[in-house]
mmCIF file with all atom_site columns, C-alpha atoms and ligand atoms in Angstrom:
data_model
loop_
_atom_site.group_PDB
_atom_site.id
_atom_site.type_symbol
_atom_site.label_atom_id
_atom_site.label_alt_id
_atom_site.label_comp_id
_atom_site.label_asym_id
_atom_site.label_entity_id
_atom_site.label_seq_id
_atom_site.pdbx_PDB_ins_code
_atom_site.Cartn_x
_atom_site.Cartn_y
_atom_site.Cartn_z
_atom_site.occupancy
_atom_site.B_iso_or_equiv
_atom_site.pdbx_formal_charge
_atom_site.auth_seq_id
_atom_site.auth_comp_id
_atom_site.auth_asym_id
_atom_site.auth_atom_id
_atom_site.pdbx_PDB_model_num
ATOM   1   C  CA  . MET A 1 1   ? 89.644  99.779  -21.010 1.00 44.00 ? 1   MET A CA  1
ATOM   2   C  CA  . SER A 1 2   ? 88.427  96.454  -22.414 1.00 45.00 ? 2   SER A CA  1
ATOM   3   C  CA  . GLU A 1 3   ? 90.522  93.894  -20.556 1.00 48.00 ? 3   GLU A CA  1
ATOM   4   C  CA  . ALA A 1 4   ? 91.364  96.003  -17.559 1.00 49.00 ? 4   ALA A CA  1
ATOM   5   C  CA  . GLY A 1 5   ? 88.687  94.622  -15.289 1.00 50.00 ? 5   GLY A CA  1
ATOM   6   C  CA  . THR A 1 6   ? 89.647  90.995  -15.777 1.00 59.00 ? 6   THR A CA  1
ATOM   7   C  CA  . GLY A 1 7   ? 92.877  90.984  -13.786 1.00 62.00 ? 7   GLY A CA  1
ATOM   8   C  CA  . ALA A 1 8   ? 95.747  88.552  -13.887 1.00 68.00 ? 8   ALA A CA  1
ATOM   9   C  CA  . ARG A 1 9   ? 95.092  85.026  -12.596 1.00 84.00 ? 9   ARG A CA  1
ATOM   10  C  CA  . ARG A 1 10  ? 97.557  85.634  -9.796  1.00 89.00 ? 10  ARG A CA  1
ATOM   11  C  CA  . THR A 1 11  ? 98.982  88.900  -8.518  1.00 91.00 ? 11  THR A CA  1
ATOM   12  C  CA  . GLY A 1 12  ? 102.454 89.432  -9.965  1.00 84.00 ? 12  GLY A CA  1
ATOM   13  C  CA  . GLU A 1 13  ? 101.972 86.764  -12.610 1.00 83.00 ? 13  GLU A CA  1
ATOM   14  C  CA  . GLY A 1 14  ? 104.426 87.257  -15.440 1.00 80.00 ? 14  GLY A CA  1
ATOM   15  C  CA  . ARG A 1 15  ? 106.668 89.516  -13.405 1.00 83.00 ? 15  ARG A CA  1
ATOM   16  C  CA  . LEU A 1 16  ? 110.324 89.752  -14.359 1.00 85.00 ? 16  LEU A CA  1
ATOM   17  C  CA  . PRO A 1 17  ? 113.374 89.413  -12.109 1.00 84.00 ? 17  PRO A CA  1
ATOM   18  C  CA  . GLY A 1 18  ? 113.766 92.720  -10.299 1.00 86.00 ? 18  GLY A CA  1
ATOM   19  C  CA  . ASP A 1 19  ? 110.047 93.520  -10.487 1.00 87.00 ? 19  ASP A CA  1
ATOM   20  C  CA  . PRO A 1 20  ? 108.218 94.031  -7.194  1.00 87.00 ? 20  PRO A CA  1
ATOM   21  C  CA  . THR A 1 21  ? 107.025 90.858  -5.462  1.00 90.00 ? 21  THR A CA  1
ATOM   22  C  CA  . PRO A 1 22  ? 103.276 90.223  -5.160  1.00 90.00 ? 22  PRO A CA  1
ATOM   23  C  CA  . ARG A 1 23  ? 103.460 91.354  -1.529  1.00 92.00 ? 23  ARG A CA  1
ATOM   24  C  CA  . GLN A 1 24  ? 105.233 94.577  -2.552  1.00 92.00 ? 24  GLN A CA  1
ATOM   25  C  CA  . MET A 1 25  ? 102.658 95.142  -5.276  1.00 93.00 ? 25  MET A CA  1
ATOM   26  C  CA  . VAL A 1 26  ? 99.781  94.853  -2.809  1.00 95.00 ? 26  VAL A CA  1
ATOM   27  C  CA  . GLU A 1 27  ? 101.554 97.159  -0.344  1.00 94.00 ? 27  GLU A CA  1
ATOM   28  C  CA  . ARG A 1 28  ? 102.042 99.776  -3.045  1.00 94.00 ? 28  ARG A CA  1
ATOM   29  C  CA  . VAL A 1 29  ? 98.418  99.504  -4.181  1.00 96.00 ? 29  VAL A CA  1
ATOM   30  C  CA  . ILE A 1 30  ? 97.064  100.034 -0.672  1.00 97.00 ? 30  ILE A CA  1
ATOM   31  C  CA  . ARG A 1 31  ? 99.582  102.763 0.190   1.00 96.00 ? 31  ARG A CA  1
ATOM   32  C  CA  . VAL A 1 32  ? 99.002  104.837 -2.933  1.00 96.00 ? 32  VAL A CA  1
ATOM   33  C  CA  . ASP A 1 33  ? 95.223  104.381 -2.975  1.00 97.00 ? 33  ASP A CA  1
ATOM   34  C  CA  . HIS A 1 34  ? 94.961  105.378 0.662   1.00 96.00 ? 34  HIS A CA  1
ATOM   35  C  CA  . ALA A 1 35  ? 97.031  108.483 -0.160  1.00 95.00 ? 35  ALA A CA  1
ATOM   36  C  CA  . GLY A 1 36  ? 94.971  109.254 -3.256  1.00 95.00 ? 36  GLY A CA  1
ATOM   37  C  CA  . GLU A 1 37  ? 91.607  108.943 -1.550  1.00 96.00 ? 37  GLU A CA  1
ATOM   38  C  CA  . TYR A 1 38  ? 92.905  111.093 1.280   1.00 96.00 ? 38  TYR A CA  1
ATOM   39  C  CA  . GLY A 1 39  ? 93.931  113.717 -1.280  1.00 95.00 ? 39  GLY A CA  1
ATOM   40  C  CA  . ALA A 1 40  ? 90.563  113.432 -3.039  1.00 95.00 ? 40  ALA A CA  1
ATOM   41  C  CA  . LYS A 1 41  ? 88.698  114.095 0.166   1.00 96.00 ? 41  LYS A CA  1
ATOM   42  C  CA  . ARG A 1 42  ? 90.887  117.151 0.800   1.00 96.00 ? 42  ARG A CA  1
ATOM   43  C  CA  . ILE A 1 43  ? 90.283  118.476 -2.720  1.00 96.00 ? 43  ILE A CA  1
ATOM   44  C  CA  . TYR A 1 44  ? 86.534  118.400 -2.156  1.00 96.00 ? 44  TYR A CA  1
ATOM   45  C  CA  . GLN A 1 45  ? 86.959  119.984 1.277   1.00 96.00 ? 45  GLN A CA  1
ATOM   46  C  CA  . GLY A 1 46  ? 88.918  122.775 -0.397  1.00 97.00 ? 46  GLY A CA  1
ATOM   47  C  CA  . GLN A 1 47  ? 86.193  123.225 -3.002  1.00 97.00 ? 47  GLN A CA  1
ATOM   48  C  CA  . LEU A 1 48  ? 83.541  123.322 -0.275  1.00 96.00 ? 48  LEU A CA  1
ATOM   49  C  CA  . ALA A 1 49  ? 85.443  125.939 1.706   1.00 96.00 ? 49  ALA A CA  1
ATOM   50  C  CA  . VAL A 1 50  ? 84.959  128.258 -1.270  1.00 97.00 ? 50  VAL A CA  1
ATOM   51  C  CA  . LEU A 1 51  ? 81.653  127.083 -2.746  1.00 95.00 ? 51  LEU A CA  1
ATOM   52  C  CA  . ARG A 1 52  ? 79.710  126.429 0.457   1.00 94.00 ? 52  ARG A CA  1
ATOM   53  C  CA  . GLY A 1 53  ? 76.285  128.042 0.268   1.00 94.00 ? 53  GLY A CA  1
ATOM   54  C  CA  . THR A 1 54  ? 76.231  128.048 -3.547  1.00 95.00 ? 54  THR A CA  1
ATOM   55  C  CA  . LYS A 1 55  ? 74.157  125.791 -5.775  1.00 94.00 ? 55  LYS A CA  1
ATOM   56  C  CA  . TRP A 1 56  ? 77.237  123.560 -6.199  1.00 93.00 ? 56  TRP A CA  1
ATOM   57  C  CA  . GLU A 1 57  ? 77.450  122.581 -2.557  1.00 95.00 ? 57  GLU A CA  1
ATOM   58  C  CA  . LYS A 1 58  ? 75.097  119.595 -2.724  1.00 95.00 ? 58  LYS A CA  1
ATOM   59  C  CA  . LEU A 1 59  ? 76.901  118.094 -5.713  1.00 94.00 ? 59  LEU A CA  1
ATOM   60  C  CA  . ILE A 1 60  ? 80.310  118.486 -4.108  1.00 95.00 ? 60  ILE A CA  1
ATOM   61  C  CA  . ARG A 1 61  ? 79.059  117.006 -0.837  1.00 96.00 ? 61  ARG A CA  1
ATOM   62  C  CA  . HIS A 1 62  ? 77.771  113.967 -2.713  1.00 95.00 ? 62  HIS A CA  1
ATOM   63  C  CA  . MET A 1 63  ? 81.203  113.353 -4.269  1.00 95.00 ? 63  MET A CA  1
ATOM   64  C  CA  . GLN A 1 64  ? 82.966  114.025 -0.997  1.00 95.00 ? 64  GLN A CA  1
ATOM   65  C  CA  . ALA A 1 65  ? 80.773  111.471 0.806   1.00 95.00 ? 65  ALA A CA  1
ATOM   66  C  CA  . GLN A 1 66  ? 81.813  108.814 -1.710  1.00 95.00 ? 66  GLN A CA  1
ATOM   67  C  CA  . GLU A 1 67  ? 85.487  109.766 -1.290  1.00 96.00 ? 67  GLU A CA  1
ATOM   68  C  CA  . GLN A 1 68  ? 85.039  109.308 2.454   1.00 97.00 ? 68  GLN A CA  1
ATOM   69  C  CA  . VAL A 1 69  ? 83.863  105.720 1.902   1.00 97.00 ? 69  VAL A CA  1
ATOM   70  C  CA  . HIS A 1 70  ? 86.847  105.083 -0.394  1.00 97.00 ? 70  HIS A CA  1
ATOM   71  C  CA  . LEU A 1 71  ? 89.213  106.548 2.185   1.00 97.00 ? 71  LEU A CA  1
ATOM   72  C  CA  . ASP A 1 72  ? 87.656  104.594 5.069   1.00 97.00 ? 72  ASP A CA  1
ATOM   73  C  CA  . THR A 1 73  ? 88.096  101.360 3.111   1.00 98.00 ? 73  THR A CA  1
ATOM   74  C  CA  . PHE A 1 74  ? 91.816  101.918 2.528   1.00 97.00 ? 74  PHE A CA  1
ATOM   75  C  CA  . SER A 1 75  ? 92.278  103.265 6.071   1.00 97.00 ? 75  SER A CA  1
ATOM   76  C  CA  . GLY A 1 76  ? 90.942  99.898  7.258   1.00 97.00 ? 76  GLY A CA  1
ATOM   77  C  CA  . LEU A 1 77  ? 93.223  97.954  4.926   1.00 97.00 ? 77  LEU A CA  1
ATOM   78  C  CA  . ILE A 1 78  ? 96.392  99.705  6.167   1.00 97.00 ? 78  ILE A CA  1
ATOM   79  C  CA  . PRO A 1 79  ? 96.384  97.911  9.566   1.00 96.00 ? 79  PRO A CA  1
ATOM   80  C  CA  . LYS A 1 80  ? 94.574  94.815  8.290   1.00 96.00 ? 80  LYS A CA  1
ATOM   81  C  CA  . ARG A 1 81  ? 97.197  94.132  5.613   1.00 96.00 ? 81  ARG A CA  1
ATOM   82  C  CA  . ARG A 1 82  ? 99.997  95.623  7.708   1.00 95.00 ? 82  ARG A CA  1
ATOM   83  C  CA  . VAL A 1 83  ? 100.983 98.252  5.168   1.00 96.00 ? 83  VAL A CA  1
ATOM   84  C  CA  . ARG A 1 84  ? 103.032 101.299 6.071   1.00 94.00 ? 84  ARG A CA  1
ATOM   85  C  CA  . PRO A 1 85  ? 101.045 104.392 5.084   1.00 95.00 ? 85  PRO A CA  1
ATOM   86  C  CA  . THR A 1 86  ? 102.740 107.012 2.951   1.00 94.00 ? 86  THR A CA  1
ATOM   87  C  CA  . ALA A 1 87  ? 104.917 109.479 4.829   1.00 93.00 ? 87  ALA A CA  1
ATOM   88  C  CA  . LEU A 1 88  ? 103.457 112.179 2.590   1.00 93.00 ? 88  LEU A CA  1
ATOM   89  C  CA  . LEU A 1 89  ? 99.965  112.455 4.123   1.00 93.00 ? 89  LEU A CA  1
ATOM   90  C  CA  . PRO A 1 90  ? 100.770 115.897 5.579   1.00 94.00 ? 90  PRO A CA  1
ATOM   91  C  CA  . VAL A 1 91  ? 101.747 117.014 2.071   1.00 93.00 ? 91  VAL A CA  1
ATOM   92  C  CA  . TRP A 1 92  ? 98.523  115.713 0.509   1.00 93.00 ? 92  TRP A CA  1
ATOM   93  C  CA  . HIS A 1 93  ? 96.582  117.257 3.386   1.00 95.00 ? 93  HIS A CA  1
ATOM   94  C  CA  . VAL A 1 94  ? 97.757  120.699 2.328   1.00 95.00 ? 94  VAL A CA  1
ATOM   95  C  CA  . ALA A 1 95  ? 98.164  120.168 -1.419  1.00 94.00 ? 95  ALA A CA  1
ATOM   96  C  CA  . GLY A 1 96  ? 94.734  118.557 -1.877  1.00 95.00 ? 96  GLY A CA  1
ATOM   97  C  CA  . PHE A 1 97  ? 92.936  121.307 -0.026  1.00 96.00 ? 97  PHE A CA  1
ATOM   98  C  CA  . ALA A 1 98  ? 94.928  124.013 -1.825  1.00 96.00 ? 98  ALA A CA  1
ATOM   99  C  CA  . LEU A 1 99  ? 94.170  122.518 -5.240  1.00 95.00 ? 99  LEU A CA  1
ATOM   100 C  CA  . GLY A 1 100 ? 90.455  122.297 -4.450  1.00 96.00 ? 100 GLY A CA  1
ATOM   101 C  CA  . ALA A 1 101 ? 90.230  125.791 -3.020  1.00 96.00 ? 101 ALA A CA  1
ATOM   102 C  CA  . ALA A 1 102 ? 92.383  127.451 -5.686  1.00 95.00 ? 102 ALA A CA  1
ATOM   103 C  CA  . THR A 1 103 ? 90.426  125.996 -8.580  1.00 95.00 ? 103 THR A CA  1
ATOM   104 C  CA  . ALA A 1 104 ? 87.108  126.806 -6.869  1.00 96.00 ? 104 ALA A CA  1
ATOM   105 C  CA  . LEU A 1 105 ? 88.270  130.416 -6.459  1.00 95.00 ? 105 LEU A CA  1
ATOM   106 C  CA  . LEU A 1 106 ? 88.530  130.572 -10.255 1.00 93.00 ? 106 LEU A CA  1
ATOM   107 C  CA  . GLY A 1 107 ? 84.857  129.588 -10.381 1.00 93.00 ? 107 GLY A CA  1
ATOM   108 C  CA  . HIS A 1 108 ? 82.695  126.485 -10.450 1.00 94.00 ? 108 HIS A CA  1
ATOM   109 C  CA  . ARG A 1 109 ? 83.863  125.604 -13.976 1.00 95.00 ? 109 ARG A CA  1
ATOM   110 C  CA  . ALA A 1 110 ? 87.500  125.410 -12.880 1.00 95.00 ? 110 ALA A CA  1
ATOM   111 C  CA  . ALA A 1 111 ? 86.483  123.389 -9.819  1.00 95.00 ? 111 ALA A CA  1
ATOM   112 C  CA  . MET A 1 112 ? 84.666  120.955 -12.112 1.00 95.00 ? 112 MET A CA  1
ATOM   113 C  CA  . ALA A 1 113 ? 87.667  120.914 -14.489 1.00 95.00 ? 113 ALA A CA  1
ATOM   114 C  CA  . CYS A 1 114 ? 89.847  119.941 -11.521 1.00 94.00 ? 114 CYS A CA  1
ATOM   115 C  CA  . THR A 1 115 ? 87.472  117.090 -10.702 1.00 95.00 ? 115 THR A CA  1
ATOM   116 C  CA  . VAL A 1 116 ? 87.491  115.854 -14.304 1.00 96.00 ? 116 VAL A CA  1
ATOM   117 C  CA  . ALA A 1 117 ? 91.297  115.937 -14.526 1.00 95.00 ? 117 ALA A CA  1
ATOM   118 C  CA  . VAL A 1 118 ? 91.832  114.185 -11.197 1.00 95.00 ? 118 VAL A CA  1
ATOM   119 C  CA  . GLU A 1 119 ? 89.215  111.526 -11.862 1.00 95.00 ? 119 GLU A CA  1
ATOM   120 C  CA  . GLU A 1 120 ? 90.585  110.804 -15.329 1.00 94.00 ? 120 GLU A CA  1
ATOM   121 C  CA  . ALA A 1 121 ? 94.031  110.279 -13.866 1.00 94.00 ? 121 ALA A CA  1
ATOM   122 C  CA  . ILE A 1 122 ? 92.578  108.034 -11.124 1.00 95.00 ? 122 ILE A CA  1
ATOM   123 C  CA  . ASP A 1 123 ? 90.568  106.046 -13.658 1.00 95.00 ? 123 ASP A CA  1
ATOM   124 C  CA  . GLU A 1 124 ? 93.757  105.181 -15.551 1.00 94.00 ? 124 GLU A CA  1
ATOM   125 C  CA  . HIS A 1 125 ? 95.543  104.384 -12.314 1.00 95.00 ? 125 HIS A CA  1
ATOM   126 C  CA  . TYR A 1 126 ? 92.754  102.121 -11.015 1.00 96.00 ? 126 TYR A CA  1
ATOM   127 C  CA  . GLN A 1 127 ? 92.474  100.369 -14.378 1.00 95.00 ? 127 GLN A CA  1
ATOM   128 C  CA  . ALA A 1 128 ? 96.166  99.477  -14.247 1.00 94.00 ? 128 ALA A CA  1
ATOM   129 C  CA  . GLN A 1 129 ? 95.770  98.155  -10.703 1.00 95.00 ? 129 GLN A CA  1
ATOM   130 C  CA  . GLU A 1 130 ? 92.746  96.049  -11.631 1.00 94.00 ? 130 GLU A CA  1
ATOM   131 C  CA  . ALA A 1 131 ? 94.774  94.490  -14.422 1.00 91.00 ? 131 ALA A CA  1
ATOM   132 C  CA  . ALA A 1 132 ? 97.755  93.778  -12.159 1.00 91.00 ? 132 ALA A CA  1
ATOM   133 C  CA  . LEU A 1 133 ? 95.856  92.204  -9.252  1.00 93.00 ? 133 LEU A CA  1
ATOM   134 C  CA  . GLY A 1 134 ? 94.919  88.549  -9.507  1.00 91.00 ? 134 GLY A CA  1
ATOM   135 C  CA  . GLU A 1 135 ? 92.169  86.270  -8.213  1.00 92.00 ? 135 GLU A CA  1
ATOM   136 C  CA  . ASP A 1 136 ? 94.144  85.930  -4.982  1.00 93.00 ? 136 ASP A CA  1
ATOM   137 C  CA  . GLU A 1 137 ? 93.358  89.622  -4.405  1.00 95.00 ? 137 GLU A CA  1
ATOM   138 C  CA  . ALA A 1 138 ? 89.758  89.508  -5.598  1.00 94.00 ? 138 ALA A CA  1
ATOM   139 C  CA  . GLU A 1 139 ? 88.451  91.474  -2.620  1.00 95.00 ? 139 GLU A CA  1
ATOM   140 C  CA  . LEU A 1 140 ? 90.915  94.340  -3.051  1.00 96.00 ? 140 LEU A CA  1
ATOM   141 C  CA  . ARG A 1 141 ? 90.287  94.357  -6.790  1.00 96.00 ? 141 ARG A CA  1
ATOM   142 C  CA  . GLY A 1 142 ? 86.539  94.464  -6.129  1.00 96.00 ? 142 GLY A CA  1
ATOM   143 C  CA  . HIS A 1 143 ? 86.918  97.613  -4.027  1.00 97.00 ? 143 HIS A CA  1
ATOM   144 C  CA  . ILE A 1 144 ? 89.016  99.225  -6.732  1.00 97.00 ? 144 ILE A CA  1
ATOM   145 C  CA  . ARG A 1 145 ? 86.506  98.327  -9.420  1.00 96.00 ? 145 ARG A CA  1
ATOM   146 C  CA  . GLN A 1 146 ? 83.625  99.801  -7.428  1.00 97.00 ? 146 GLN A CA  1
ATOM   147 C  CA  . PHE A 1 147 ? 85.538  102.963 -6.590  1.00 97.00 ? 147 PHE A CA  1
ATOM   148 C  CA  . ARG A 1 148 ? 86.633  103.404 -10.196 1.00 97.00 ? 148 ARG A CA  1
ATOM   149 C  CA  . ALA A 1 149 ? 82.970  103.373 -11.262 1.00 97.00 ? 149 ALA A CA  1
ATOM   150 C  CA  . GLU A 1 150 ? 82.291  106.136 -8.742  1.00 96.00 ? 150 GLU A CA  1
ATOM   151 C  CA  . GLU A 1 151 ? 85.308  108.164 -9.878  1.00 96.00 ? 151 GLU A CA  1
ATOM   152 C  CA  . LEU A 1 152 ? 83.912  107.985 -13.404 1.00 96.00 ? 152 LEU A CA  1
ATOM   153 C  CA  . GLU A 1 153 ? 80.590  109.229 -12.075 1.00 96.00 ? 153 GLU A CA  1
ATOM   154 C  CA  . HIS A 1 154 ? 82.472  112.201 -10.573 1.00 96.00 ? 154 HIS A CA  1
ATOM   155 C  CA  . ARG A 1 155 ? 84.174  112.855 -13.913 1.00 96.00 ? 155 ARG A CA  1
ATOM   156 C  CA  . ASP A 1 156 ? 80.781  112.840 -15.619 1.00 96.00 ? 156 ASP A CA  1
ATOM   157 C  CA  . ILE A 1 157 ? 79.352  115.234 -13.033 1.00 95.00 ? 157 ILE A CA  1
ATOM   158 C  CA  . GLY A 1 158 ? 82.237  117.588 -13.828 1.00 94.00 ? 158 GLY A CA  1
ATOM   159 C  CA  . LEU A 1 159 ? 81.663  117.319 -17.564 1.00 94.00 ? 159 LEU A CA  1
ATOM   160 C  CA  . GLU A 1 160 ? 77.927  117.919 -17.122 1.00 95.00 ? 160 GLU A CA  1
ATOM   161 C  CA  . HIS A 1 161 ? 78.650  121.089 -15.155 1.00 93.00 ? 161 HIS A CA  1
ATOM   162 C  CA  . GLU A 1 162 ? 80.720  122.970 -17.696 1.00 93.00 ? 162 GLU A CA  1
ATOM   163 C  CA  . ALA A 1 163 ? 84.211  121.757 -16.773 1.00 91.00 ? 163 ALA A CA  1
ATOM   164 C  CA  . GLU A 1 164 ? 85.317  122.168 -20.369 1.00 88.00 ? 164 GLU A CA  1
ATOM   165 C  CA  . GLN A 1 165 ? 84.288  125.821 -20.334 1.00 89.00 ? 165 GLN A CA  1
ATOM   166 C  CA  . ALA A 1 166 ? 86.751  126.624 -17.547 1.00 87.00 ? 166 ALA A CA  1
ATOM   167 C  CA  . PRO A 1 167 ? 89.340  129.282 -18.336 1.00 87.00 ? 167 PRO A CA  1
ATOM   168 C  CA  . ALA A 1 168 ? 92.432  127.703 -19.959 1.00 89.00 ? 168 ALA A CA  1
ATOM   169 C  CA  . TYR A 1 169 ? 90.762  124.289 -19.653 1.00 90.00 ? 169 TYR A CA  1
ATOM   170 C  CA  . ARG A 1 170 ? 93.406  122.324 -21.559 1.00 91.00 ? 170 ARG A CA  1
ATOM   171 C  CA  . LEU A 1 171 ? 96.302  123.860 -19.701 1.00 92.00 ? 171 LEU A CA  1
ATOM   172 C  CA  . LEU A 1 172 ? 94.602  123.495 -16.320 1.00 89.00 ? 172 LEU A CA  1
ATOM   173 C  CA  . SER A 1 173 ? 93.645  119.907 -17.018 1.00 91.00 ? 173 SER A CA  1
ATOM   174 C  CA  . ALA A 1 174 ? 97.114  118.918 -18.275 1.00 93.00 ? 174 ALA A CA  1
ATOM   175 C  CA  . ALA A 1 175 ? 98.813  120.522 -15.267 1.00 90.00 ? 175 ALA A CA  1
ATOM   176 C  CA  . ILE A 1 176 ? 96.536  118.798 -12.753 1.00 91.00 ? 176 ILE A CA  1
ATOM   177 C  CA  . LYS A 1 177 ? 96.895  115.405 -14.460 1.00 89.00 ? 177 LYS A CA  1
ATOM   178 C  CA  . ALA A 1 178 ? 100.679 115.738 -14.505 1.00 88.00 ? 178 ALA A CA  1
ATOM   179 C  CA  . GLY A 1 179 ? 100.576 116.588 -10.797 1.00 90.00 ? 179 GLY A CA  1
ATOM   180 C  CA  . CYS A 1 180 ? 98.422  113.528 -10.078 1.00 89.00 ? 180 CYS A CA  1
ATOM   181 C  CA  . LYS A 1 181 ? 100.853 111.260 -11.907 1.00 89.00 ? 181 LYS A CA  1
ATOM   182 C  CA  . VAL A 1 182 ? 103.781 112.541 -9.874  1.00 90.00 ? 182 VAL A CA  1
ATOM   183 C  CA  . ALA A 1 183 ? 101.760 112.196 -6.661  1.00 90.00 ? 183 ALA A CA  1
ATOM   184 C  CA  . ILE A 1 184 ? 100.905 108.593 -7.578  1.00 91.00 ? 184 ILE A CA  1
ATOM   185 C  CA  . LYS A 1 185 ? 104.505 107.675 -8.352  1.00 90.00 ? 185 LYS A CA  1
ATOM   186 C  CA  . VAL A 1 186 ? 105.898 108.998 -5.100  1.00 90.00 ? 186 VAL A CA  1
ATOM   187 C  CA  . SER A 1 187 ? 103.046 107.762 -2.892  1.00 90.00 ? 187 SER A CA  1
ATOM   188 C  CA  . GLU A 1 188 ? 103.549 104.181 -4.064  1.00 89.00 ? 188 GLU A CA  1
ATOM   189 C  CA  . ARG A 1 189 ? 107.013 104.147 -2.509  1.00 87.00 ? 189 ARG A CA  1
ATOM   190 C  CA  . VAL A 1 190 ? 107.488 106.963 -0.018  1.00 92.00 ? 190 VAL A CA  1
HETATM 191 FE FE1 . FE2 B 2 .   ? 87.845  108.145 -4.609  1.00 65.59 ? 201 FE2 B FE1 1
HETATM 192 FE FE1 . FE2 B 2 .   ? 86.694  110.717 -6.869  1.00 65.59 ? 202 FE2 B FE1 1
#
């Protein structure tokens, strides 16, 4: 975590022949983050569909509102930076909602465990992006840094609300994190 926030001096600095160009790196960052924030919003919508009217609603709405700001930021960057959005939005539309609703159906602890797993995966992902983007992309890196702090707040909310007491916590968490990593890999390119 230590050096992650500093960033390279220039985006793509130290890249090897065959590595993505700085332009390709920025495109991938915006494409995958737009996809991820879209998925995050859908996860919380899925959780709300099940937990609406319970004492968890307010907490979930708070996290969802922050995801909406994250999503709106990347939605604005797609045309501004002329990036092709992922072709997989319809997939994340369904998969995000299904993940949120399915875990919430297992109970609030599983819903919180889902949040913790997703946000831990996103934290790692955003850290790597912060380190790869340079001063020439200070604005984009600033957004990512701010959003990462909020994702960590979501993780902490999950941990404070008994995520680790969810049924089969380790298995659930490992499966969701593995899913996130696959989703990240494909959304960078597709
Ligand atoms: Fe987010
Ligand atoms: Fe989040």
